[in-house]
Coordinates of C-alpha atoms in Angstrom, one line a residue:
M1 CA -16.2 75.8 -34.2
K2 CA -15.6 79.4 -34.3
H3 CA -14.7 80.8 -37.7
T4 CA -14.6 84.0 -39.7
L5 CA -18.4 84.3 -39.5
G6 CA -17.6 86.0 -36.2
I7 CA -16.7 89.0 -38.2
L8 CA -20.3 89.3 -39.3
A9 CA -21.4 89.3 -35.7
L10 CA -18.8 92.0 -34.9
A11 CA -19.9 94.0 -37.9
I12 CA -23.5 94.0 -36.9
T13 CA -22.7 95.2 -33.4
V14 CA -20.6 98.0 -34.9
A15 CA -17.6 96.8 -33.1
A16 CA -15.0 96.6 -35.9
C17 CA -16.5 98.5 -38.8
G18 CA -15.6 101.4 -40.9
Q19 CA -16.6 103.8 -43.7
K20 CA -15.4 106.7 -45.9
T21 CA -17.6 109.6 -44.9
D22 CA -16.5 111.7 -47.8
S23 CA -17.2 109.1 -50.5
P24 CA -20.2 109.5 -52.8
D25 CA -23.3 107.4 -52.2
P26 CA -22.6 104.4 -54.5
V27 CA -26.3 103.3 -54.6
T28 CA -27.6 106.4 -56.4
K29 CA -27.8 104.9 -59.9
P30 CA -29.4 101.6 -58.9
A31 CA -31.9 103.3 -56.7
D32 CA -32.9 105.6 -59.5
L33 CA -33.0 102.6 -61.8
A34 CA -35.5 100.9 -59.5
A35 CA -37.6 104.0 -59.2
E36 CA -37.8 104.4 -62.9
K37 CA -39.1 100.8 -63.3
A38 CA -41.7 100.9 -60.6
S39 CA -45.1 99.6 -61.8
P40 CA -47.8 102.2 -61.9
V41 CA -50.3 99.5 -60.8
T42 CA -48.6 97.7 -58.0
G43 CA -45.9 100.1 -57.0
K44 CA -43.4 97.3 -57.1
H45 CA -40.1 97.6 -58.9
T46 CA -39.9 95.5 -62.0
L47 CA -36.2 95.0 -62.0
N48 CA -34.9 92.3 -64.3
Q49 CA -32.2 89.9 -63.4
S50 CA -29.3 92.1 -64.5
D51 CA -30.8 95.2 -62.8
F52 CA -31.1 93.3 -59.5
E53 CA -27.5 92.2 -59.7
Q54 CA -26.5 95.9 -60.2
F55 CA -28.7 96.8 -57.2
S56 CA -27.3 94.1 -54.9
D57 CA -23.7 94.9 -56.0
A58 CA -24.2 98.6 -55.2
M59 CA -25.6 97.7 -51.8
V60 CA -22.6 95.6 -51.0
A61 CA -20.2 98.3 -52.1
Q62 CA -21.8 100.7 -49.6
L63 CA -21.9 97.9 -47.0
W64 CA -18.1 97.6 -47.1
R65 CA -17.8 101.4 -46.5
L66 CA -19.7 100.9 -43.3
F67 CA -17.9 97.7 -42.3
P68 CA -14.3 97.7 -43.5
T69 CA -13.0 95.0 -41.1
W70 CA -15.6 92.6 -42.4
A71 CA -14.7 93.7 -45.9
I72 CA -11.0 92.9 -45.3
S73 CA -12.0 89.5 -43.9
Q74 CA -13.7 88.8 -47.2
G75 CA -10.6 89.8 -49.2
Y76 CA -12.0 93.3 -50.2
Y77 CA -9.2 95.7 -49.6
D78 CA -10.4 99.0 -51.1
V79 CA -11.3 100.1 -47.6
D80 CA -8.2 98.7 -45.9
S81 CA -7.1 102.0 -44.4
E82 CA -10.5 102.7 -42.8
L83 CA -11.5 102.0 -39.2
S84 CA -14.8 103.4 -38.1
I85 CA -15.5 105.0 -34.7
P86 CA -18.1 102.8 -33.0
D87 CA -20.1 105.7 -31.6
A88 CA -23.8 106.6 -31.6
A89 CA -23.4 108.6 -34.8
H90 CA -22.1 105.5 -36.7
R91 CA -24.7 103.3 -35.3
E92 CA -27.4 105.7 -36.6
K93 CA -25.6 105.6 -40.0
V94 CA -25.8 101.8 -40.0
A95 CA -29.5 102.0 -38.9
G96 CA -30.2 104.5 -41.7
F97 CA -28.6 102.2 -44.2
A98 CA -30.7 99.3 -43.0
R99 CA -34.0 101.3 -43.1
S100 CA -33.2 102.7 -46.6
Y101 CA -32.4 99.3 -48.1
L102 CA -35.3 97.6 -46.4
T103 CA -37.6 100.0 -48.2
K104 CA -35.8 99.4 -51.5
I105 CA -35.6 95.7 -51.2
G106 CA -39.3 95.5 -50.2
G107 CA -40.3 97.4 -53.3
I108 CA -38.8 94.9 -55.7
D109 CA -41.3 92.5 -57.2
P110 CA -39.9 88.9 -56.6
S111 CA -41.9 87.5 -59.5
Q112 CA -39.5 89.3 -61.9
L113 CA -36.5 87.5 -60.5
D114 CA -35.3 83.9 -60.9
A115 CA -35.3 81.6 -57.9
S116 CA -31.6 82.3 -57.0
A117 CA -32.2 86.1 -57.0
R118 CA -35.3 85.7 -55.0
S119 CA -33.4 83.9 -52.3
D120 CA -30.7 86.6 -52.4
Q121 CA -33.5 89.1 -51.9
A122 CA -34.7 87.2 -48.8
L123 CA -31.1 87.0 -47.4
I124 CA -30.6 90.7 -47.9
R125 CA -33.8 91.4 -46.0
N126 CA -32.9 89.1 -43.1
F127 CA -29.5 90.8 -42.8
L128 CA -30.9 94.3 -42.8
E129 CA -33.7 93.4 -40.3
K130 CA -31.1 91.8 -38.0
A131 CA -28.8 94.9 -38.2
L132 CA -31.6 97.2 -37.2
W133 CA -32.9 94.9 -34.5
D134 CA -29.4 94.6 -32.9
I135 CA -28.9 98.4 -32.8
E136 CA -32.3 99.5 -31.7
T137 CA -33.6 96.5 -29.6
F138 CA -30.9 94.1 -28.6
K139 CA -28.3 96.8 -28.1
S140 CA -25.4 94.5 -27.5
H141 CA -23.0 97.4 -28.1
E142 CA -24.0 98.5 -24.5
W143 CA -23.3 95.3 -22.7
D144 CA -20.8 93.3 -24.7
P145 CA -17.3 94.9 -24.4
S146 CA -15.7 91.9 -26.2
S147 CA -17.2 93.2 -29.4
Y148 CA -14.7 96.0 -29.4
N149 CA -11.3 94.7 -30.6
V150 CA -9.3 96.1 -33.5
S151 CA -6.8 93.2 -33.7
H152 CA -8.3 91.0 -36.3
G153 CA -8.3 93.5 -39.1
F154 CA -4.8 94.6 -38.4
A155 CA -3.6 90.9 -38.2
L156 CA -5.1 90.3 -41.6
L157 CA -3.4 93.3 -43.1
A158 CA -0.1 92.4 -41.6
N159 CA -0.2 88.7 -42.6
T160 CA -1.8 88.8 -46.0
D161 CA 0.4 89.6 -49.1
Y162 CA -2.4 91.4 -51.0
K163 CA -0.1 94.2 -51.9
P164 CA 3.6 95.1 -51.4
L165 CA 4.9 95.3 -47.8
D166 CA 5.7 99.0 -48.1
E167 CA 2.1 99.8 -49.1
R168 CA 0.7 97.6 -46.4
M169 CA 2.8 99.4 -43.8
R170 CA 1.5 102.7 -44.9
T171 CA -2.0 101.4 -44.8
I172 CA -1.6 100.0 -41.3
S173 CA -0.1 103.3 -40.1
Q174 CA -3.1 105.2 -41.4
R175 CA -5.5 102.8 -39.8
M176 CA -3.6 102.9 -36.4
E177 CA -4.2 106.7 -36.3
K178 CA -7.9 105.9 -35.6
V179 CA -7.4 103.3 -32.9
P180 CA -7.4 105.8 -29.9
A181 CA -10.7 107.3 -31.1
Y182 CA -12.1 103.8 -31.6
Y183 CA -11.5 102.7 -28.0
Q184 CA -12.7 106.0 -26.6
A185 CA -16.0 105.4 -28.4
A186 CA -16.0 101.9 -27.0
K187 CA -15.7 103.2 -23.5
S188 CA -18.5 105.6 -24.1
S189 CA -20.8 103.0 -25.6
I190 CA -20.6 100.5 -22.7
T191 CA -23.1 100.9 -19.9
T192 CA -23.6 97.8 -17.8
P193 CA -21.8 94.7 -19.2
A194 CA -22.4 91.0 -18.7
K195 CA -19.6 89.6 -16.5
P196 CA -18.4 86.7 -18.8
L197 CA -18.2 89.1 -21.8
L198 CA -16.3 91.7 -19.7
E199 CA -13.8 89.0 -18.7
L200 CA -13.5 87.8 -22.4
A201 CA -12.9 91.4 -23.5
I202 CA -10.0 91.8 -21.0
Q203 CA -8.5 88.5 -22.1
Q204 CA -8.7 89.1 -25.9
N205 CA -7.7 92.7 -25.8
E206 CA -4.6 91.8 -23.8
G207 CA -4.0 89.3 -26.5
A208 CA -4.5 92.0 -29.1
L209 CA -1.3 93.6 -28.0
T210 CA 0.6 90.8 -29.6
V211 CA -0.6 91.9 -33.0
F212 CA 1.1 95.2 -32.4
G213 CA 4.3 93.6 -31.1
D214 CA 7.7 92.5 -32.4
T215 CA 6.6 91.0 -35.7
L216 CA 5.0 94.3 -36.8
K217 CA 8.1 96.2 -35.8
E218 CA 10.3 93.8 -37.7
Q219 CA 8.1 94.2 -40.8
L220 CA 8.5 98.0 -40.5
E221 CA 12.3 97.7 -40.2
V222 CA 12.7 95.6 -43.4
S223 CA 10.3 97.8 -45.3
G224 CA 11.3 100.5 -47.7
L225 CA 9.5 103.3 -45.8
N226 CA 11.7 106.4 -45.4
E227 CA 12.7 107.6 -41.9
E228 CA 9.9 110.1 -41.6
E229 CA 7.3 107.5 -42.5
K230 CA 8.9 105.0 -40.0
A231 CA 8.8 107.6 -37.3
A232 CA 5.1 108.3 -37.9
F233 CA 4.4 104.5 -37.9
R234 CA 6.2 104.1 -34.6
D235 CA 4.3 107.0 -33.1
N236 CA 0.9 105.6 -34.3
L237 CA 1.9 102.2 -33.0
K238 CA 2.7 103.5 -29.6
K239 CA -0.6 105.4 -29.4
A240 CA -2.6 102.4 -30.6
K241 CA -1.0 100.1 -28.0
A242 CA -1.7 102.8 -25.3
A243 CA -5.3 102.9 -26.4
I244 CA -5.7 99.1 -26.1
E245 CA -4.0 99.2 -22.7
G246 CA -6.2 102.0 -21.7
Y247 CA -9.3 100.0 -22.7
V248 CA -8.1 97.0 -20.7
G249 CA -7.5 99.2 -17.7
F250 CA -10.9 100.8 -18.1
L251 CA -12.5 97.3 -18.2
K252 CA -10.5 96.1 -15.1
E253 CA -11.7 99.2 -13.2
K254 CA -15.3 98.5 -14.3
K255 CA -14.9 94.9 -13.3
A256 CA -13.7 95.8 -9.8
A257 CA -16.6 98.2 -9.3
L258 CA -19.2 95.7 -10.5
D259 CA -17.7 92.9 -8.5
A260 CA -18.1 95.0 -5.4
N261 CA -21.8 95.3 -5.7
N262 CA -22.6 92.5 -8.2
G263 CA -24.0 95.1 -10.5
Y264 CA -23.5 93.2 -13.8
R265 CA -26.1 92.8 -16.5
S266 CA -27.3 89.1 -16.8
F267 CA -25.7 87.2 -19.6
R268 CA -29.0 85.4 -20.0
I269 CA -31.1 87.2 -22.7
G270 CA -34.5 85.6 -22.0
E271 CA -37.1 84.0 -24.2
D272 CA -38.2 87.0 -26.3
F273 CA -34.7 88.1 -27.3
Y274 CA -33.7 84.5 -27.8
E275 CA -36.5 83.7 -30.2
Q276 CA -35.9 86.8 -32.2
K277 CA -32.2 86.1 -32.4
F278 CA -32.9 82.5 -33.3
K279 CA -35.1 83.6 -36.1
Y280 CA -32.5 85.9 -37.6
D281 CA -29.5 83.7 -37.1
I282 CA -30.7 80.1 -37.7
Q283 CA -33.4 80.5 -40.3
I284 CA -34.8 77.0 -40.3
G285 CA -38.5 77.5 -40.0
M286 CA -39.0 76.5 -36.4
S287 CA -38.7 78.2 -33.1
G288 CA -35.8 77.8 -30.6
R289 CA -38.2 76.0 -28.2
E290 CA -39.2 73.5 -30.9
L291 CA -35.6 72.7 -31.7
Y292 CA -34.9 72.3 -28.0
D293 CA -37.7 69.8 -27.7
R294 CA -36.4 67.9 -30.8
A295 CA -32.9 67.8 -29.2
L296 CA -34.3 66.2 -26.0
T297 CA -35.9 63.4 -28.1
E298 CA -32.8 62.9 -30.2
R299 CA -30.6 62.6 -27.1
T300 CA -32.7 59.6 -26.0
N301 CA -32.3 58.0 -29.4
I302 CA -28.6 58.3 -29.4
H303 CA -28.4 56.8 -25.9
D304 CA -30.1 53.7 -27.2
K305 CA -27.7 53.4 -30.1
M306 CA -24.7 53.8 -27.9
S307 CA -26.0 51.2 -25.5
Q308 CA -26.3 48.7 -28.3
L309 CA -22.7 49.3 -29.4
A310 CA -21.5 49.0 -25.8
D311 CA -23.1 45.6 -25.6
K312 CA -21.0 44.5 -28.6
L313 CA -17.8 45.9 -27.3
W314 CA -18.1 45.2 -23.5
G315 CA -16.5 41.7 -23.6
K316 CA -13.5 43.0 -25.6
Y317 CA -12.5 45.6 -23.0
F318 CA -14.0 44.1 -19.8
P319 CA -13.8 40.3 -20.3
D320 CA -14.0 39.5 -16.6
Q321 CA -16.6 42.0 -15.6
E322 CA -20.4 42.1 -16.0
P323 CA -21.8 45.3 -17.5
P324 CA -23.8 47.6 -15.2
A325 CA -27.5 47.4 -15.5
D326 CA -27.7 51.1 -16.1
K327 CA -27.1 51.7 -19.8
L328 CA -25.5 55.2 -19.3
Q329 CA -23.1 53.9 -16.7
K330 CA -22.2 51.0 -19.1
V331 CA -21.6 53.4 -22.0
G332 CA -19.6 55.8 -19.7
L333 CA -17.2 53.1 -18.5
L334 CA -16.5 52.0 -22.0
L335 CA -15.9 55.5 -23.2
E336 CA -13.6 56.1 -20.4
K337 CA -11.6 53.1 -21.3
L338 CA -11.4 54.1 -25.0
S339 CA -10.4 57.7 -24.0
E340 CA -7.1 56.4 -22.6
N341 CA -5.9 56.3 -26.2
H342 CA -4.8 59.9 -26.9
A343 CA -2.0 62.2 -27.9
T344 CA 0.4 64.0 -25.6
K345 CA 0.1 67.7 -24.9
E346 CA 3.4 68.2 -26.7
N347 CA 2.4 66.4 -29.9
F348 CA -1.3 67.2 -30.1
K349 CA -1.0 69.9 -32.8
A350 CA 1.4 67.6 -34.8
E351 CA -1.1 64.8 -34.7
V352 CA -3.8 67.1 -36.0
E353 CA -1.5 68.1 -38.9
K354 CA -0.6 64.5 -39.7
Q355 CA -4.2 63.4 -40.2
I356 CA -5.1 66.0 -42.9
P357 CA -3.5 64.1 -45.8
E358 CA -5.3 60.9 -44.7
L359 CA -8.7 62.7 -44.9
E360 CA -7.9 64.1 -48.3
K361 CA -7.0 60.7 -49.6
F362 CA -10.2 59.1 -48.3
V363 CA -12.5 61.8 -49.8
T364 CA -10.8 61.5 -53.1
E365 CA -10.7 57.7 -53.2
K366 CA -14.4 57.4 -52.2
D367 CA -15.3 60.1 -54.7
L368 CA -17.3 62.1 -52.1
L369 CA -16.2 65.6 -53.3
T370 CA -13.8 67.3 -55.6
L371 CA -11.0 68.8 -53.5
D372 CA -8.9 71.7 -54.7
P373 CA -5.2 70.9 -54.1
E374 CA -4.2 74.5 -54.8
K375 CA -5.9 75.9 -51.7
P376 CA -3.5 75.9 -48.7
L377 CA -4.5 74.9 -45.2
I378 CA -2.1 76.0 -42.5
V379 CA -2.4 74.4 -39.0
R380 CA -1.3 76.9 -36.4
T381 CA -1.6 77.6 -32.7
T382 CA -4.6 79.9 -32.0
P383 CA -3.3 83.5 -31.9
P384 CA -3.6 85.1 -28.4
Y385 CA -6.2 87.7 -29.5
M386 CA -8.6 84.8 -30.6
R387 CA -8.3 82.6 -27.5
G388 CA -10.8 82.0 -24.8
Y389 CA -13.7 80.8 -27.0
A390 CA -13.2 77.6 -29.0
V391 CA -10.8 74.6 -28.9
A392 CA -10.4 74.7 -32.7
S393 CA -11.5 77.0 -35.5
I394 CA -11.1 77.9 -39.1
N395 CA -10.1 81.3 -40.5
A396 CA -10.9 81.2 -44.2
P397 CA -10.3 83.8 -46.9
G398 CA -13.3 85.6 -48.4
P399 CA -14.6 85.6 -52.0
Y400 CA -12.6 88.6 -53.0
D401 CA -9.2 86.9 -52.2
K402 CA -9.8 83.3 -52.8
G403 CA -6.2 82.3 -53.0
A404 CA -5.2 83.5 -49.5
N405 CA -4.3 81.0 -46.8
T406 CA -6.9 79.2 -44.7
Y407 CA -5.8 78.8 -41.1
Y408 CA -6.8 75.9 -38.8
N409 CA -6.4 77.3 -35.3
V410 CA -5.6 74.8 -32.5
M411 CA -5.7 75.7 -28.8
P412 CA -2.1 75.7 -27.3
I413 CA -2.5 72.5 -25.3
H414 CA 1.3 72.4 -24.6
E415 CA 0.8 75.4 -22.3
F416 CA -1.8 73.6 -20.1
P417 CA -0.8 72.3 -16.7
D418 CA -0.6 68.5 -16.7
D419 CA -4.0 67.8 -15.0
K420 CA -5.9 70.2 -17.3
A421 CA -4.1 68.8 -20.3
E422 CA -4.9 65.2 -19.4
S423 CA -8.6 66.0 -19.0
F424 CA -8.6 67.8 -22.4
L425 CA -6.7 65.0 -24.1
R426 CA -9.0 62.3 -22.8
E427 CA -11.9 64.3 -24.3
Y428 CA -10.1 64.8 -27.6
N429 CA -8.7 61.3 -27.7
S430 CA -7.4 59.6 -30.8
Y431 CA -10.9 58.7 -32.0
L432 CA -12.5 62.1 -31.4
M433 CA -9.5 63.9 -32.9
Q434 CA -10.4 62.3 -36.2
I435 CA -14.0 63.5 -35.9
L436 CA -12.7 67.0 -35.0
N437 CA -10.5 67.1 -38.1
I438 CA -13.3 66.0 -40.3
H439 CA -15.5 68.7 -38.9
E440 CA -13.0 71.6 -39.0
A441 CA -10.9 70.6 -42.1
I442 CA -11.8 67.9 -44.6
P443 CA -14.5 67.7 -45.8
G444 CA -15.9 70.0 -43.2
H445 CA -15.4 73.8 -42.8
Y446 CA -12.2 74.1 -44.8
T447 CA -13.7 72.4 -47.8
Q448 CA -17.1 74.0 -47.5
L449 CA -15.7 77.5 -47.4
I450 CA -13.6 76.9 -50.5
Y451 CA -16.7 75.9 -52.3
A452 CA -18.5 79.0 -50.9
N453 CA -15.9 81.3 -52.5
K454 CA -16.7 79.8 -55.9
S455 CA -20.5 80.5 -55.6
P456 CA -21.7 82.9 -58.4
S457 CA -23.9 84.6 -55.8
L458 CA -21.8 87.0 -53.7
I459 CA -24.9 87.6 -51.5
K460 CA -25.1 83.9 -50.6
S461 CA -21.4 83.9 -49.7
I462 CA -21.1 87.0 -47.5
F463 CA -24.4 86.9 -45.7
A464 CA -23.4 83.6 -44.3
N465 CA -25.8 81.4 -42.4
G466 CA -24.2 79.7 -39.4
A467 CA -26.6 76.8 -39.3
M468 CA -25.7 75.8 -42.9
I469 CA -22.0 76.1 -42.2
E470 CA -22.0 74.3 -38.9
G471 CA -24.6 71.9 -40.1
W472 CA -22.4 70.9 -43.1
A473 CA -19.4 70.2 -40.8
V474 CA -21.5 68.0 -38.5
Y475 CA -23.1 66.3 -41.5
T476 CA -19.7 65.4 -42.9
E477 CA -18.8 63.5 -39.7
R478 CA -21.7 61.2 -40.2
M479 CA -21.3 61.0 -43.9
M480 CA -17.6 60.0 -43.7
L481 CA -18.3 57.2 -41.3
E482 CA -21.2 56.0 -43.4
A483 CA -18.8 55.9 -46.4
G484 CA -16.5 53.6 -44.5
Y485 CA -14.0 55.9 -42.9
G486 CA -12.4 54.0 -40.0
D487 CA -13.6 50.7 -41.6
F488 CA -16.8 50.8 -39.6
E489 CA -14.9 50.2 -36.4
P490 CA -17.5 50.1 -33.6
E491 CA -15.2 52.0 -31.3
L492 CA -15.1 54.9 -33.7
W493 CA -18.8 54.8 -34.1
L494 CA -19.3 54.8 -30.3
M495 CA -17.1 57.8 -30.0
Y496 CA -18.8 59.5 -32.9
Y497 CA -22.2 59.2 -31.1
K498 CA -20.5 60.7 -28.1
W499 CA -19.5 63.6 -30.3
N500 CA -22.9 63.8 -31.8
L501 CA -24.4 64.0 -28.3
R502 CA -22.3 67.1 -27.9
V503 CA -24.0 68.7 -30.9
I504 CA -27.4 67.8 -29.4
T505 CA -26.5 68.9 -25.9
N506 CA -25.2 72.2 -27.3
T507 CA -28.8 73.0 -28.2
I508 CA -30.2 71.8 -24.9
I509 CA -27.8 73.8 -22.7
D510 CA -27.9 76.9 -24.9
Y511 CA -31.7 77.2 -24.7
G512 CA -31.6 76.0 -21.1
I513 CA -29.1 78.6 -20.0
Q514 CA -30.4 81.5 -21.9
V515 CA -34.1 81.0 -21.5
L516 CA -34.8 78.5 -18.7
G517 CA -32.2 79.7 -16.2
M518 CA -30.1 76.5 -16.1
T519 CA -27.3 76.8 -13.6
E520 CA -23.7 76.0 -14.2
E521 CA -23.9 72.8 -12.1
E522 CA -27.1 71.7 -14.0
A523 CA -25.4 72.3 -17.3
V524 CA -22.2 70.6 -16.3
K525 CA -24.2 67.6 -15.1
A526 CA -26.1 67.4 -18.4
M527 CA -22.8 67.4 -20.3
M528 CA -20.9 65.0 -18.1
E529 CA -23.6 62.5 -17.1
L530 CA -25.8 62.6 -20.2
A531 CA -23.3 63.4 -22.9
F532 CA -20.2 61.8 -21.3
Q533 CA -17.9 64.8 -21.5
Q534 CA -14.8 65.4 -19.4
E535 CA -15.2 68.1 -16.8
A536 CA -12.7 70.4 -18.4
E537 CA -14.7 70.3 -21.7
A538 CA -18.0 70.8 -19.8
R539 CA -16.7 73.8 -17.8
G540 CA -15.3 75.3 -21.0
K541 CA -18.6 74.8 -22.8
W542 CA -20.5 76.5 -19.9
R543 CA -18.2 79.5 -20.4
R544 CA -18.8 79.5 -24.1
A545 CA -22.6 79.3 -23.5
T546 CA -22.4 82.4 -21.4
L547 CA -20.4 84.3 -24.1
S548 CA -22.9 83.7 -27.0
Q549 CA -26.5 83.1 -27.6
V550 CA -28.1 80.8 -30.2
Q551 CA -24.9 80.0 -32.0
L552 CA -24.6 76.7 -30.2
T553 CA -27.9 75.6 -31.7
S554 CA -26.6 76.0 -35.2
Y555 CA -24.8 72.6 -35.3
F556 CA -27.9 70.5 -34.6
A557 CA -30.3 72.7 -36.6
G558 CA -28.2 72.6 -39.7
F559 CA -27.3 69.0 -39.4
A560 CA -30.9 67.8 -39.1
D561 CA -31.9 70.0 -42.1
I562 CA -29.2 68.6 -44.3
L563 CA -29.9 65.0 -43.5
A564 CA -33.6 65.6 -44.3
L565 CA -32.7 67.3 -47.6
R566 CA -30.5 64.4 -48.6
D567 CA -33.4 62.0 -47.9
E568 CA -35.7 64.2 -50.0
M569 CA -33.3 64.2 -52.9
K570 CA -32.8 60.5 -52.7
E571 CA -36.5 60.0 -52.9
K572 CA -36.9 62.4 -55.8
L573 CA -34.0 61.0 -57.9
G574 CA -34.2 57.4 -57.0
D575 CA -31.5 55.4 -58.8
K576 CA -30.2 58.6 -60.3
F577 CA -29.1 60.0 -56.9
D578 CA -25.4 60.5 -56.7
L579 CA -23.8 61.4 -53.4
K580 CA -20.9 63.4 -54.9
A581 CA -23.3 65.4 -57.1
F582 CA -25.6 66.1 -54.1
H583 CA -22.6 67.4 -52.1
E584 CA -21.3 69.6 -54.9
Q585 CA -24.7 71.0 -55.8
F586 CA -25.4 71.7 -52.1
L587 CA -22.1 73.5 -51.6
S588 CA -22.5 75.5 -54.8
Y589 CA -25.0 77.9 -53.2
G590 CA -22.5 79.5 -50.9
N591 CA -23.4 80.0 -47.3
A592 CA -27.2 80.2 -47.8
P593 CA -29.6 78.8 -45.2
V594 CA -30.5 75.2 -45.8
P595 CA -34.2 75.9 -46.5
V596 CA -33.1 78.3 -49.3
I597 CA -30.8 75.6 -50.7
R598 CA -33.5 73.0 -50.3
K599 CA -35.9 75.0 -52.5
L600 CA -33.3 75.7 -55.1
M601 CA -32.3 72.0 -55.3
L602 CA -35.8 70.6 -55.3
D603 CA -36.8 73.1 -58.0
G604 CA -33.9 72.0 -60.1
Q605 CA -32.2 75.4 -60.0

């Protein structure tokens, strides 16, 4: 799943961020406040709870000046006309911001804060350290050209009714004025890119042109802008599209040159970078290597469970055939048989939509969570500028605009050639489609992100931890089946374990590819032979693993942590444990890392 947390990654790499250079520093008062309350003995700032909230709110206000596209994705529109120029000067401004606030946050005495504020303090520190590390050490702005793409922010402004159309058109026009400079800075920032990321950048920026196409022109025509304003809009639109086309052309020329001498940077980041990124992104208290080893053990456990289920089902589907002695071969044959039950490429999206009300009904009847019927979920074909990364994803509104639409993006299967579509549909068969919808929609990502927007801690919502978010979605798959979804049908459980193997294998191949040098054929073999995936899915996952680092481990890391926490809470509460209460308390902490939530829950906060 790929969701709006990608905006955070883009923001950190200074790819889609912005500021108001002429605005006053909004942190002056809280900084002075902290200095005034510094202890003469310890030098620590003795901010009380209210003071800390002022401090963090002021930091966030400045953050949005630095990263307006991220701000827009959170529903904060005060910076909607801004688009920063992702050059060296702006990167230094971001680094200066991080250094300054690391000093300030480090000077605050955590003993003066309650548990929730202390966890906010830790999240702020992690975010700032990651920002500084990315700019000064990881330097992805030099080798990841896909991080430069203006389309998402413009799409949000065009498609969200946060203010009247005329005002939005004027805002978009102002923002488009900056697009040529944005892409010129992007060209100057890129040195030697990684090949998969270069190819993704070409694909997605070509898709970005659709954001500046007919729909935007139609909105302009029906707006109340005067003719002078419309002429200026059209001129800015023309220049913005030319800038995007120029960037695509620049990338294609670079690709041709690098293809000629194989001069690409490796997409593999190596052990040192991997472990540093893992520490910042996952935050589970173990190393990437330790999680990899744990995944290898869990894969064996799941194979044993699948073999036991296959023994029960074999006679039903192969009454006249003895099962193979090899347990993986036996499981694989049974999964292949079950995979014949699938949608068509023409009705796949419709089948996804049809299942959402069924999931809502089950969650409500089983009293697993309180769902909000007022929050719309719109299933749509993935927009072109977002394609090339994930089969399905969620785009959710941020905490500042909680009522905006949530979009469930589904890959355009109907556009696939028949052979590719058949492979895809066998992978996402009628059983796995149900697990996919639980994961992405209800009670997975869609539900969790609605709860996150209700969290009283803005910090815990915006500094989102991917392992918690992905872990929750994976956890709900298991939880729903445990609650009786599918009537404990062994076929569904067998397919669930296949899906769970994907989660485990994500960790294995991510570490294997990025650190151990796993080849494409080795990775595909691990996915097809040991995780029973179709070749199209395996090849797609290989591509995804070359486009990101660490993110694929977030599913298994978060899932394992949440299951362990549930067991701890059951042991602590005994007969008083209530599953719905556990879920709602867990989700009330926004997008905080699971270890942070664990401490708050076990301490009774």
